Short mmCIF file of C-alpha atoms and ligand atoms in Angstrom, two decimals:
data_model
loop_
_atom_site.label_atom_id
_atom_site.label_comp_id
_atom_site.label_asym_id
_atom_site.label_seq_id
_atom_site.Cartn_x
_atom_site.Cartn_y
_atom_site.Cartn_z
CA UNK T 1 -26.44 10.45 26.21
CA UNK T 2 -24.50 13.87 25.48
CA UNK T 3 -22.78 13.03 22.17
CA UNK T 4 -19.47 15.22 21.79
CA UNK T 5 -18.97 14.38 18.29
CA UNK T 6 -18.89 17.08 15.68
CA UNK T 7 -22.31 18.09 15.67
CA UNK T 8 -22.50 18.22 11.65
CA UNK T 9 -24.22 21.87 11.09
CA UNK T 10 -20.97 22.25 9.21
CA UNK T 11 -17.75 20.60 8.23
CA UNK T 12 -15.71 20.16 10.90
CA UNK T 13 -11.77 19.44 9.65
CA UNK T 14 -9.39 17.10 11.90
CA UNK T 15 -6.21 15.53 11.42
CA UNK T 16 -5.12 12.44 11.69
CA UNK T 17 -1.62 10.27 12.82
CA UNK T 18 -1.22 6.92 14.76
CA UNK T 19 1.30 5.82 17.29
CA UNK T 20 4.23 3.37 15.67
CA UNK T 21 4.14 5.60 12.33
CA UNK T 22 5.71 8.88 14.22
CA UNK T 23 6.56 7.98 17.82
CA UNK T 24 9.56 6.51 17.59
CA UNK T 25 11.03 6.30 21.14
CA UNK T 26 9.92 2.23 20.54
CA UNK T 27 12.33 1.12 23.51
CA UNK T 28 11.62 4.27 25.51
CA UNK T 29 9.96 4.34 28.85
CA UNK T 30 9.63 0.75 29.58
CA UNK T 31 7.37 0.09 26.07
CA UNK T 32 7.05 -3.21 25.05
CA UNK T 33 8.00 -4.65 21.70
CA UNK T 34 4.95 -4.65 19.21
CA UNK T 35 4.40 -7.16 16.18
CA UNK T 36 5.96 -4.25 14.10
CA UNK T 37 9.34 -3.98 15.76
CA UNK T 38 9.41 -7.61 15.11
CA UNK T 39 8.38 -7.41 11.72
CA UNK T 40 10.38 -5.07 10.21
CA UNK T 41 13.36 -6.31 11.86
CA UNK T 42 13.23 -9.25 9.30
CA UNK T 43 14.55 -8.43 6.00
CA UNK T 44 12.79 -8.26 3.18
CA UNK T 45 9.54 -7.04 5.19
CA UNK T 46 9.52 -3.16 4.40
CA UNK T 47 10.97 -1.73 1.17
CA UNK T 48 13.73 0.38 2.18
CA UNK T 49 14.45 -1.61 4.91
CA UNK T 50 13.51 0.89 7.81
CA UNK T 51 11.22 0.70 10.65
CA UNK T 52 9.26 3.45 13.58
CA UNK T 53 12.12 3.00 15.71
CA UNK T 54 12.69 6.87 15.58
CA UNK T 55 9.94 7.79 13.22
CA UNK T 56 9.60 11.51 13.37
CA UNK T 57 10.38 11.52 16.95
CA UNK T 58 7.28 12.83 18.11
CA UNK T 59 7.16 11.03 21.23
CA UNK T 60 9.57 13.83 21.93
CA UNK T 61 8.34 16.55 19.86
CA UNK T 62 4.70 16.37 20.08
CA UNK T 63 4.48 19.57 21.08
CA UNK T 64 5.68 21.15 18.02
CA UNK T 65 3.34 18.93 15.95
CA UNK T 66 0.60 20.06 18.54
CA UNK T 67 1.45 23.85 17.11
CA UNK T 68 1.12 22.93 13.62
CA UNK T 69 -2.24 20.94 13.94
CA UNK T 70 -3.29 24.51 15.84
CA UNK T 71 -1.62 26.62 12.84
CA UNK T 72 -3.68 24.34 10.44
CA UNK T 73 -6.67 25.76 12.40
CA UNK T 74 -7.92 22.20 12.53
CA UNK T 75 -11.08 21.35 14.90
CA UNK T 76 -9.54 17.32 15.64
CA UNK T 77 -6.87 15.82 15.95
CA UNK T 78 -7.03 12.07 15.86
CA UNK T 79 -4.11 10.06 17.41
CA UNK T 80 -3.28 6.15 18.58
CA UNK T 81 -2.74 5.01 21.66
CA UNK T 82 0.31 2.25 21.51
CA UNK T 83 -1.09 -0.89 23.47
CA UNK T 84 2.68 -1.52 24.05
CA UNK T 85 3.44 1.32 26.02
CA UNK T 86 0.55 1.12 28.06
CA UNK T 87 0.61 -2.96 28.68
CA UNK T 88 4.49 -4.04 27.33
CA UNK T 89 2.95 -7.73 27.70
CA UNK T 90 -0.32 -7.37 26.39
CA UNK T 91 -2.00 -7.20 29.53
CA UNK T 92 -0.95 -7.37 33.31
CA UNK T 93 0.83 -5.24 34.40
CA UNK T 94 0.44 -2.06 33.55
CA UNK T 95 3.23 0.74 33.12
CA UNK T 96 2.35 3.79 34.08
CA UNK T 97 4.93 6.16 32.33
CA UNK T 98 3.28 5.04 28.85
CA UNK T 99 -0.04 6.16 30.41
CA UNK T 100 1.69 9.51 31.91
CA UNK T 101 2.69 10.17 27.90
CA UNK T 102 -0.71 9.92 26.32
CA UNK T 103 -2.37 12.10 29.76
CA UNK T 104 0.59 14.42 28.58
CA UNK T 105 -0.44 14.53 24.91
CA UNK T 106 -4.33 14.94 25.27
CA UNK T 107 -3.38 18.06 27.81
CA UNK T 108 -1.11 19.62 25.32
CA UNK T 109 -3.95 19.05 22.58
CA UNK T 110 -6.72 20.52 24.56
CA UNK T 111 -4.74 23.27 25.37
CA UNK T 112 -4.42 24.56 22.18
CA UNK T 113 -8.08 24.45 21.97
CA UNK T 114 -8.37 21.40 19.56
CA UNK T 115 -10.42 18.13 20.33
CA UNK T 116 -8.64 14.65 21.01
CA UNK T 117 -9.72 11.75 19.63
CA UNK T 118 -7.98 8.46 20.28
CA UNK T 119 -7.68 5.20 18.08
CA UNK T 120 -7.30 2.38 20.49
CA UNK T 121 -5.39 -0.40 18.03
CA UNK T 122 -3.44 1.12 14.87
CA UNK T 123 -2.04 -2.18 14.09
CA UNK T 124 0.79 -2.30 17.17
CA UNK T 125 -0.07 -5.69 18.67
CA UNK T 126 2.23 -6.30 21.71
CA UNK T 127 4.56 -9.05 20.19
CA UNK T 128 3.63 -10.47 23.78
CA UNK T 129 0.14 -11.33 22.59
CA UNK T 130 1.57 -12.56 18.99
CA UNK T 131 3.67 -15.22 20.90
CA UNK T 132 0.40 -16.30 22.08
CA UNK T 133 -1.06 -16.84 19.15
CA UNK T 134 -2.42 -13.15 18.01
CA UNK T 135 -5.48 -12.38 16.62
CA UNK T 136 -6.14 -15.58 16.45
CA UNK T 137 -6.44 -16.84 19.84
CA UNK T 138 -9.69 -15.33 21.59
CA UNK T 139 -7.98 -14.28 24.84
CA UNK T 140 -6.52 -11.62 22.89
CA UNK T 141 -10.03 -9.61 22.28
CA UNK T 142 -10.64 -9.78 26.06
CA UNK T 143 -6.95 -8.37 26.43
CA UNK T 144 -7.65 -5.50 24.17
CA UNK T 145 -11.07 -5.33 26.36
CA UNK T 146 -9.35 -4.51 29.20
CA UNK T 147 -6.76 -2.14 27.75
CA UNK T 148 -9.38 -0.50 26.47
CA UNK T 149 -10.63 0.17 30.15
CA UNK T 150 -7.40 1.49 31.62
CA UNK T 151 -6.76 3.70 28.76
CA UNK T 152 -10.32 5.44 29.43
CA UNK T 153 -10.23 5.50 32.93
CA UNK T 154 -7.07 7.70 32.70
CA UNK T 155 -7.78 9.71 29.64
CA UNK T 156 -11.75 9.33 29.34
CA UNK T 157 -12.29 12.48 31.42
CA UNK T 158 -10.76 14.29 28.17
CA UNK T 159 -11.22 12.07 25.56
CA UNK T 160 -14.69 12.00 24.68
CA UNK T 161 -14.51 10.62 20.89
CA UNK T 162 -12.65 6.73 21.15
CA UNK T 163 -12.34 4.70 17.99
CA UNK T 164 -11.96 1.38 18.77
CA UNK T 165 -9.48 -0.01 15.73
CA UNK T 166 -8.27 1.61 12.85
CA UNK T 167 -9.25 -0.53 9.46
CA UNK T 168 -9.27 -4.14 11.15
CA UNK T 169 -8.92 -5.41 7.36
CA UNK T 170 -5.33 -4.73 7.41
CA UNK T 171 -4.93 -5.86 10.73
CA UNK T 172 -6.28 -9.10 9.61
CA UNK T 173 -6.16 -9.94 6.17
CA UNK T 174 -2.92 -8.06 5.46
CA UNK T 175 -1.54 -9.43 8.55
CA UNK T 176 -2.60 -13.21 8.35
CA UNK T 177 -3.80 -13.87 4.95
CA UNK T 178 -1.67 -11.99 2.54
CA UNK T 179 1.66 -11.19 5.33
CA UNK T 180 2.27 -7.55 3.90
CA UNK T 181 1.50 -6.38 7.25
CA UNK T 182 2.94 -7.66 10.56
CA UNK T 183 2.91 -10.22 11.72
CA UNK T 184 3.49 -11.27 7.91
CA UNK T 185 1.62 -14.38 8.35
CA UNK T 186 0.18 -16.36 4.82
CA UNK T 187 -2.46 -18.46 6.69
CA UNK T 188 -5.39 -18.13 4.13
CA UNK T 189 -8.34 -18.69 6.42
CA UNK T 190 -6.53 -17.39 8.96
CA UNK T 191 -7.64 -13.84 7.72
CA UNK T 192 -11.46 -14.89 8.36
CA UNK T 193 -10.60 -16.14 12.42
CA UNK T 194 -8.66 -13.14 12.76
CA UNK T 195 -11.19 -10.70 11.76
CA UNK T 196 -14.09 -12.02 13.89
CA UNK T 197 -11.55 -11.66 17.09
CA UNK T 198 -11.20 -7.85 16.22
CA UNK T 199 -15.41 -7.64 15.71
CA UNK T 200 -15.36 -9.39 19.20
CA UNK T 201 -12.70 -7.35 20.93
CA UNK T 202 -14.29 -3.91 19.61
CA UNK T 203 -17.61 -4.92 21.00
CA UNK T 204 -16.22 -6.20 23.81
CA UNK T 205 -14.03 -2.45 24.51
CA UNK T 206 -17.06 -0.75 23.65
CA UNK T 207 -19.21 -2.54 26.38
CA UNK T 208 -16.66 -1.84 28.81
CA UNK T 209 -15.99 2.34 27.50
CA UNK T 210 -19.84 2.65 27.21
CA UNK T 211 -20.07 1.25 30.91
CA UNK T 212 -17.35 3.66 31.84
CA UNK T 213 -19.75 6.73 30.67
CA UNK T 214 -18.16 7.08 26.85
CA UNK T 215 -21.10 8.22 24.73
CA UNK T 216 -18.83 8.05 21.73
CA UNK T 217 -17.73 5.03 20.81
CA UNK T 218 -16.66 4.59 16.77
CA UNK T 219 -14.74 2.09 14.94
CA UNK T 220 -12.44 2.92 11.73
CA UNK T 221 -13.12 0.89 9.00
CA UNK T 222 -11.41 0.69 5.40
CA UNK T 223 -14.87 0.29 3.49
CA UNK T 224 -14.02 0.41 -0.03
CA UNK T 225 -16.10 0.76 -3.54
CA UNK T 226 -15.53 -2.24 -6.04
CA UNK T 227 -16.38 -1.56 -9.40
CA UNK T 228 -16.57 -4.26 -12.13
CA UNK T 229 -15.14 -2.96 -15.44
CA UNK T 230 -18.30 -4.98 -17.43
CA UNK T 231 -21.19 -4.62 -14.79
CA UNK T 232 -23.08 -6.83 -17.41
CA UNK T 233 -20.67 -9.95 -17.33
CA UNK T 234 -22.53 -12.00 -14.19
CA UNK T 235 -19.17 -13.91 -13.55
CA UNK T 236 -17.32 -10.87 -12.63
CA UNK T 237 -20.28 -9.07 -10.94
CA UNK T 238 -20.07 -12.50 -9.17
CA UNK T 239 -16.45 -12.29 -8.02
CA UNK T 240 -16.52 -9.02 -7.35
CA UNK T 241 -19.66 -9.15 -4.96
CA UNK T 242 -17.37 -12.16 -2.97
CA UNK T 243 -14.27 -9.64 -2.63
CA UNK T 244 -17.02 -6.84 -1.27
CA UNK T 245 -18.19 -9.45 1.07
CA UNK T 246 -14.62 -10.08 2.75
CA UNK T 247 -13.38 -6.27 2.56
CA UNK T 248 -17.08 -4.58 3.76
CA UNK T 249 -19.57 -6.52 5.08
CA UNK T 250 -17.36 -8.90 6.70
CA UNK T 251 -17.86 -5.66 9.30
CA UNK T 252 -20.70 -4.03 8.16
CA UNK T 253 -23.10 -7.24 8.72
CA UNK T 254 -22.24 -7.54 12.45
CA UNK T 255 -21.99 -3.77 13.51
CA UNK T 256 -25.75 -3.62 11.66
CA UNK T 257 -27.53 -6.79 11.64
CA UNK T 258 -25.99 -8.71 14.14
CA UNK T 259 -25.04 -11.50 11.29
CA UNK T 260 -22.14 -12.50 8.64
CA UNK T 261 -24.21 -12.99 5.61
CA UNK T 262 -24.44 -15.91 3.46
CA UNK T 263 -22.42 -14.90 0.37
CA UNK T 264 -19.63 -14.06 2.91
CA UNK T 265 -20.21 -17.29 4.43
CA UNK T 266 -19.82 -19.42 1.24
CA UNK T 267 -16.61 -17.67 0.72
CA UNK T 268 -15.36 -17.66 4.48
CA UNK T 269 -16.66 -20.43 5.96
CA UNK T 270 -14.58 -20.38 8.98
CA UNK T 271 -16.76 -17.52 10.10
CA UNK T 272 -19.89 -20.56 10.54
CA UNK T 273 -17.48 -22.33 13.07
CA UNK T 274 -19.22 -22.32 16.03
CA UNK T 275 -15.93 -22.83 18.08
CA UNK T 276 -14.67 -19.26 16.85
CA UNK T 277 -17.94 -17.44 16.29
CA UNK T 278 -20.05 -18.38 19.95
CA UNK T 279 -23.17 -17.57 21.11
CA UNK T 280 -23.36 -13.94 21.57
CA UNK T 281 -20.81 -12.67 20.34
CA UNK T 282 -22.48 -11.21 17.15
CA UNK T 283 -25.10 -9.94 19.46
CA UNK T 284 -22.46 -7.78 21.29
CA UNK T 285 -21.00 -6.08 18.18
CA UNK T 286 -24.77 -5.14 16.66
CA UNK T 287 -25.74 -1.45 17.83
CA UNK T 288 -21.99 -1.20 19.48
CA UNK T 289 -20.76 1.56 17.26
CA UNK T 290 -21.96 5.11 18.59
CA UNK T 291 -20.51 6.56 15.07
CA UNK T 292 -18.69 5.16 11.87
CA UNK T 293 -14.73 5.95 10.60
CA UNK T 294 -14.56 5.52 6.98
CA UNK T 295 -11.35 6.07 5.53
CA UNK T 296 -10.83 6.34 1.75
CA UNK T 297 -8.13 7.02 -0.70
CA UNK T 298 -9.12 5.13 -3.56
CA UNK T 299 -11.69 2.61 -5.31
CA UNK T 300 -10.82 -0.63 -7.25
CA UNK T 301 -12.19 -1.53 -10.60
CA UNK T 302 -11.90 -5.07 -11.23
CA UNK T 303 -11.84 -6.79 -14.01
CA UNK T 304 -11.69 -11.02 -15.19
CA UNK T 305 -8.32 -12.76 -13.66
CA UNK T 306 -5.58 -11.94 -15.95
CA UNK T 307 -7.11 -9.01 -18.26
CA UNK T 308 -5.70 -6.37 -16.05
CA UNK T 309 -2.84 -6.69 -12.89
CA UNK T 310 -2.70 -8.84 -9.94
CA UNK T 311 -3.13 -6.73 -7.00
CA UNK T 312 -0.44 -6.66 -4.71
CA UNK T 313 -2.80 -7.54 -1.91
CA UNK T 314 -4.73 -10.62 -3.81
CA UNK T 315 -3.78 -13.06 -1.00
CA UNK T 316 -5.81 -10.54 0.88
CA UNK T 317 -9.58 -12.32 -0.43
CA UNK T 318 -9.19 -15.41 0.96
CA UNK T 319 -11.91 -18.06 -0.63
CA UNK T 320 -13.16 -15.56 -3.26
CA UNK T 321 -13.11 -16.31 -7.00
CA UNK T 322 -9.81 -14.64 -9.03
CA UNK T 323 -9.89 -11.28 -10.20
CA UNK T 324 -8.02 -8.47 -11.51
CA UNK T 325 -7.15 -5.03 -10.62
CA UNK T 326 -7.52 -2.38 -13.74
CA UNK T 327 -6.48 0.99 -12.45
CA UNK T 328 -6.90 4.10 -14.19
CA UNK T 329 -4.85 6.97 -14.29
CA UNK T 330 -4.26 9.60 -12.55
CA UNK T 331 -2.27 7.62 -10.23
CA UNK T 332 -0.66 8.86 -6.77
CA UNK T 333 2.88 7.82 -6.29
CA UNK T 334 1.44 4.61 -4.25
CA UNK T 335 0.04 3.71 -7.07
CA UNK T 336 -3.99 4.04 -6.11
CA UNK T 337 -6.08 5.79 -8.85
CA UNK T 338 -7.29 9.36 -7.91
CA UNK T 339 -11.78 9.32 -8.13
CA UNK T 340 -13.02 11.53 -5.72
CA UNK T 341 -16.28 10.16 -6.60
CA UNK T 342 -15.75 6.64 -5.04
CA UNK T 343 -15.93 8.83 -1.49
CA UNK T 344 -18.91 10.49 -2.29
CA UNK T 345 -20.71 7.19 -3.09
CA UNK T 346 -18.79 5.19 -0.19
CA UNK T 347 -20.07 8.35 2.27
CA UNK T 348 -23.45 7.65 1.12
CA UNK T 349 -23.70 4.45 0.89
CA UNK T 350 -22.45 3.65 4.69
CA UNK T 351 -24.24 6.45 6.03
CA UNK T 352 -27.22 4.79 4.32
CA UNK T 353 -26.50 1.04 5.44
CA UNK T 354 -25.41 2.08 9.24
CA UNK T 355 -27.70 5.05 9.90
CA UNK T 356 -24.59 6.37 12.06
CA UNK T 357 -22.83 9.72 11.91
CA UNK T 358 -19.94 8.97 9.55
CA UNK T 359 -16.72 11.02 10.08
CA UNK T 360 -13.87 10.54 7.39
CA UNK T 361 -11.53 9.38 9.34
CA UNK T 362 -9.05 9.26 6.95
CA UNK T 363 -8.20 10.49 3.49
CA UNK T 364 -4.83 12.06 1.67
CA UNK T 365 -2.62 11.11 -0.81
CA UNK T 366 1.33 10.19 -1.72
CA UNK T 367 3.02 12.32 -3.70
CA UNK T 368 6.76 12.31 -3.93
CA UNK T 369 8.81 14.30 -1.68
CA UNK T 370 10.56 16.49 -3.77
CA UNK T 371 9.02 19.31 -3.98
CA UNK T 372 7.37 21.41 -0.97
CA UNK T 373 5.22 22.70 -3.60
CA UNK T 374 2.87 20.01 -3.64
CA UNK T 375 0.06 21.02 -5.69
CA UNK T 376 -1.04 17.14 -6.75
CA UNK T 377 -1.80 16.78 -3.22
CA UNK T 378 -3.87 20.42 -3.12
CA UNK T 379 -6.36 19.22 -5.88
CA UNK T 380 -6.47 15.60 -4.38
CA UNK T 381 -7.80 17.00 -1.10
CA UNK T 382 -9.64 19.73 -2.50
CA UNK T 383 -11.79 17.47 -4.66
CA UNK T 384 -12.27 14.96 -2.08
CA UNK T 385 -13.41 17.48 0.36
CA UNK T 386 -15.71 18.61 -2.18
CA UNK T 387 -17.09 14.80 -2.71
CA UNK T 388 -17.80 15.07 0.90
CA UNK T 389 -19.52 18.32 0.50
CA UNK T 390 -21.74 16.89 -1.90
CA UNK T 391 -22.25 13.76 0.16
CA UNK T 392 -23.68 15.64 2.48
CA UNK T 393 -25.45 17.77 0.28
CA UNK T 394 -27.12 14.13 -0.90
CA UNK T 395 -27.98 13.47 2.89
CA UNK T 396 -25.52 11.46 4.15
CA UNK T 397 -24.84 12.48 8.05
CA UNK T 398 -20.60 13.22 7.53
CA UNK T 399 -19.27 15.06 10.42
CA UNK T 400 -15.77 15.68 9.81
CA UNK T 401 -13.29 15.13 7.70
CA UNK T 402 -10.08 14.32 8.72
CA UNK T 403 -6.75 14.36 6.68
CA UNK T 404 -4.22 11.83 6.38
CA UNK T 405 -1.57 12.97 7.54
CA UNK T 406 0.43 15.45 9.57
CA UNK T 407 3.44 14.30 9.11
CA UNK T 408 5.77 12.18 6.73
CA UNK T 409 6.46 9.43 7.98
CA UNK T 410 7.21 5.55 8.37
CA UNK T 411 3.95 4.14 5.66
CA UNK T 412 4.38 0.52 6.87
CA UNK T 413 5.62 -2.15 4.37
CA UNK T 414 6.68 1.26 2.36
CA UNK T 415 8.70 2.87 4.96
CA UNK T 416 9.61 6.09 4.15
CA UNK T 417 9.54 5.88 0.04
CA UNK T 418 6.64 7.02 0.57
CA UNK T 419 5.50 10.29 1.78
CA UNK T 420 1.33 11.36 2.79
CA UNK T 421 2.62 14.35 4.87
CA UNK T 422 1.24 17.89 4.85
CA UNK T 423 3.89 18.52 6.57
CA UNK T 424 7.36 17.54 5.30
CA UNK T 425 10.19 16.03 8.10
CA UNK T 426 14.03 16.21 6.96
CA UNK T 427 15.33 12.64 8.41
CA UNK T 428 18.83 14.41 9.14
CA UNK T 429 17.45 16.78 11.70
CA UNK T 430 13.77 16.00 12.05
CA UNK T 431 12.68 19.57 11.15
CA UNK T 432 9.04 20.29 9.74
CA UNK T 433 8.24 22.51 7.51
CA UNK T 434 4.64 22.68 6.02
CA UNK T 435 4.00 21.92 2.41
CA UNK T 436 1.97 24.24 0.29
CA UNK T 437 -0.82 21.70 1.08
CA UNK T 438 -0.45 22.61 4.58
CA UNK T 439 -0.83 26.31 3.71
CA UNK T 440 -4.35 25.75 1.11
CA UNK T 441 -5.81 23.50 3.83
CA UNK T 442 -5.29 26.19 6.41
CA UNK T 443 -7.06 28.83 4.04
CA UNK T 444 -10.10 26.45 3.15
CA UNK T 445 -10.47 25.44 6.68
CA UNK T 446 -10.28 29.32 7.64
CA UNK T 447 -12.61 30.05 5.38
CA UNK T 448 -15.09 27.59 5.81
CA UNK T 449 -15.37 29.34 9.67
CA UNK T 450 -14.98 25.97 11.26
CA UNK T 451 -11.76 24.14 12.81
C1 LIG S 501 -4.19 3.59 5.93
C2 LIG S 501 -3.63 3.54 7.34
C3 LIG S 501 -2.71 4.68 7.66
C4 LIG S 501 -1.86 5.07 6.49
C5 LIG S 501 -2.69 5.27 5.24
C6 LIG S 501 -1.91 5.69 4.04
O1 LIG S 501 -4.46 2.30 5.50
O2 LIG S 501 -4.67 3.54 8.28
O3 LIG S 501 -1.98 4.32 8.80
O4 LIG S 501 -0.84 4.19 6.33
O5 LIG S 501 -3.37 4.09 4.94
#
């Protein structure tokens, strides 16, 4: 095995952007619709009432983004793949001018002397596949399977670094559970079925991509810390542990040990049903992961039900006892408290349960959009590149860490309020012009003598 993963002696910076959030181009070149065309065409879904339709455009003007992701002087660039354009139903047939787009992109990125690496599922289900049930019918893991293998066998030459999904959490318990997230289904246990059929269709890809000759196979998980505000008052150390179980080891327990564990069993006990959870298929997903994707922004104290707010995604913890959300200022405009320290600690601690090269796959912050002078966002990513420094320094194995994101652009159920860019785009004529965030980056990156 020749790993061609960042190879750790330092830092190596990337940065990240997925498919539906900046394409655009959604009926372009015989793509099929995706669960989020469908969802944010019904009112009420997204807060300004927008959708990827046009995005930023970069379908089209990739190549200019490709020149600023070289100006940044980053090492990565980590992109999605949209399952639509490549299968418009899901699976079948499979159209070849959404495959001649990506071959197009991963040219243009090596060419500028960066590194592709490509996110398989960023949430953009063919609606095909919904109609059939989702990510809750099985047949839809052995679809992605098999996507998986005609997206490497045209790109897998190139790409050498694949992430399976991006943060199946969302996927399923923001899509099914709480419906914030296409396809904006409230199905409680639902949440529980759907997860297992990602944990099954990422260790069913990775067979396939590790059969094909990938020696890199990762999957991008949102792990996050939960801290209870009284670590001495058992019923909330209680609850809390039950919300860690659905959010982390709901993945981590597979990927390691091959096993949901019992506290996440009491609390999901769909996930004991041997109809949905067969013989094997826990076997498959232990060892599968070649590396780990962590992405972070923020961690979540929580508190007794009531003493503190509701969190907007509570639906999202199916079966788990009530609690709150306290959260501490400073706050970025999305609302998520700013503690550097939860990555440090979340870097460590998955490095430590895994044993895998961890590469932050994600991390960056909201700030409003007024000002191109966005020095909120300089100290956000400055100390959390710092936490990862340190992480390290503590002997956790992080490889790279990758910034959320390029561009501004369409934040799902927030649509364009609000704005993660390092890069700002003017919706009237789709210019870019980098923030001052974009400008420190490109000095610390400089000067750390590594892309
Ligand atoms: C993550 C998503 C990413 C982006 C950031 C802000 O949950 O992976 O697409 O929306 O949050």
């Amino acid at each position: 095995m020749t790993s061609s993963l960042p190879d750790g002696a330092s830092l190596a910076f990337g940065v990240a952007t997925a498919a539906y959030q900046i394409e655009g181009a959604t009926a372009e070149d015989g793509r099929g619709p995706s669960i989020w065309d469908t969802f944010t065409a019904r009112p009420g879904t997204v807060r300004d009432g927008r959708d990827g339709s046009v995005a930023c455009d970069s379908y089209h003007r990739y190549d200019e983004d490709l020149d600023l992701v070289a100006g940044l002087g980053a090492g990565w660039y980590r992109f999605s793949i949209a399952w639509p354009r490549v299968l418009p139903e899901g699976n079948g047939r499979v159209e070849s001018r959404g495959l001649d787009f990506y071959d197009r992109l991963v040219d243009a990125v090596l060419a500028r002397g960066v590194s592709p690496t490509a996110t398989l599922y960023h949430w953009d289900l063919p609606q095909a596949l919904e109609d059939l049930n989702g990510w809750l019918n099985r047949d839809t893991a052995e679809a992605f399977a098999d996507y998986a293998a005609v997206v490497h066998d045209r790109l897998g030459d190139r790409v050498r670094v694949w992430a399976t999904h991006n943060e199946p959490w969302c996927a399923a318990y923001l899509g099914y559970a709480a419906g914030v997230h296409a396809p904006g289904r409230r199905e409680g246990g639902a949440g529980h079925r759907a997860a297992h059929h990602l944990l099954l269709a990422h260790g069913l890809a990775a067979a396939r991509l590790h059969d094909a000759g990938a020696d890199d196979v990762g999957i991008v998980l949102n792990l996050a810390p939960f801290w209870p505000e009284d670590p001495d008052d058992p019923t909330l150390v209680a609850a809390t542990d039950q919300i860690d179980a659905v959010r982390n080891r709901v993945w981590l327990g597979p990927l390691v040990d091959g096993r949901y564990d019992d506290g996440l069993l009491e609390v999901a006990p769909e996930l004991a049903e041997p109809d949905l959870v067969r013989d094997g298929d826990l076997a498959l997903v232990q060892g599968s992961a070649d590396w780990l994707g962590v992405n972070y922004y923020t961690p979540f104290r929580t508190a007794r039900p009531g003493a503190a707010e509701t969190h907007p995604e509570a639906d999202a913890y199916p079966g788990t006892s009530p609690v709150s959300f306290v959260v501490r200022e400073p706050r970025t405009d999305i609302g998520w408290e700013v503690d550097a320290s939860g990555l440090e600690q979340l870097l460590i601690d998955s490095h430590r349960r895994t044993g895998l090269p961890v590469l932050v796959t994600e991390n960056g912050a909201a700030y409003p959009d007024v000002t191109l002078d966005d020095q909120d966002r300089i100290a956000y990513l400055r100390d959390h590149i710092a936490a990862t420094r340190r992480a390290r320094e503590a002997g956790a194995d992080v490889r790279a860490y990758v910034v959320w994101t390029l561009l501004d652009n369409f934040e799902w159920a927030e649509g364009y309020t609000k704005t993660f860019g390092i890069v700002h785009v003017d919706p009237r004529d789709q210019s870019r012009t980098p923030k001052a965030s974009f400008h420190w980056l490109a000095e610390h990156i400089s000067d750390s003598g590594v892309g």
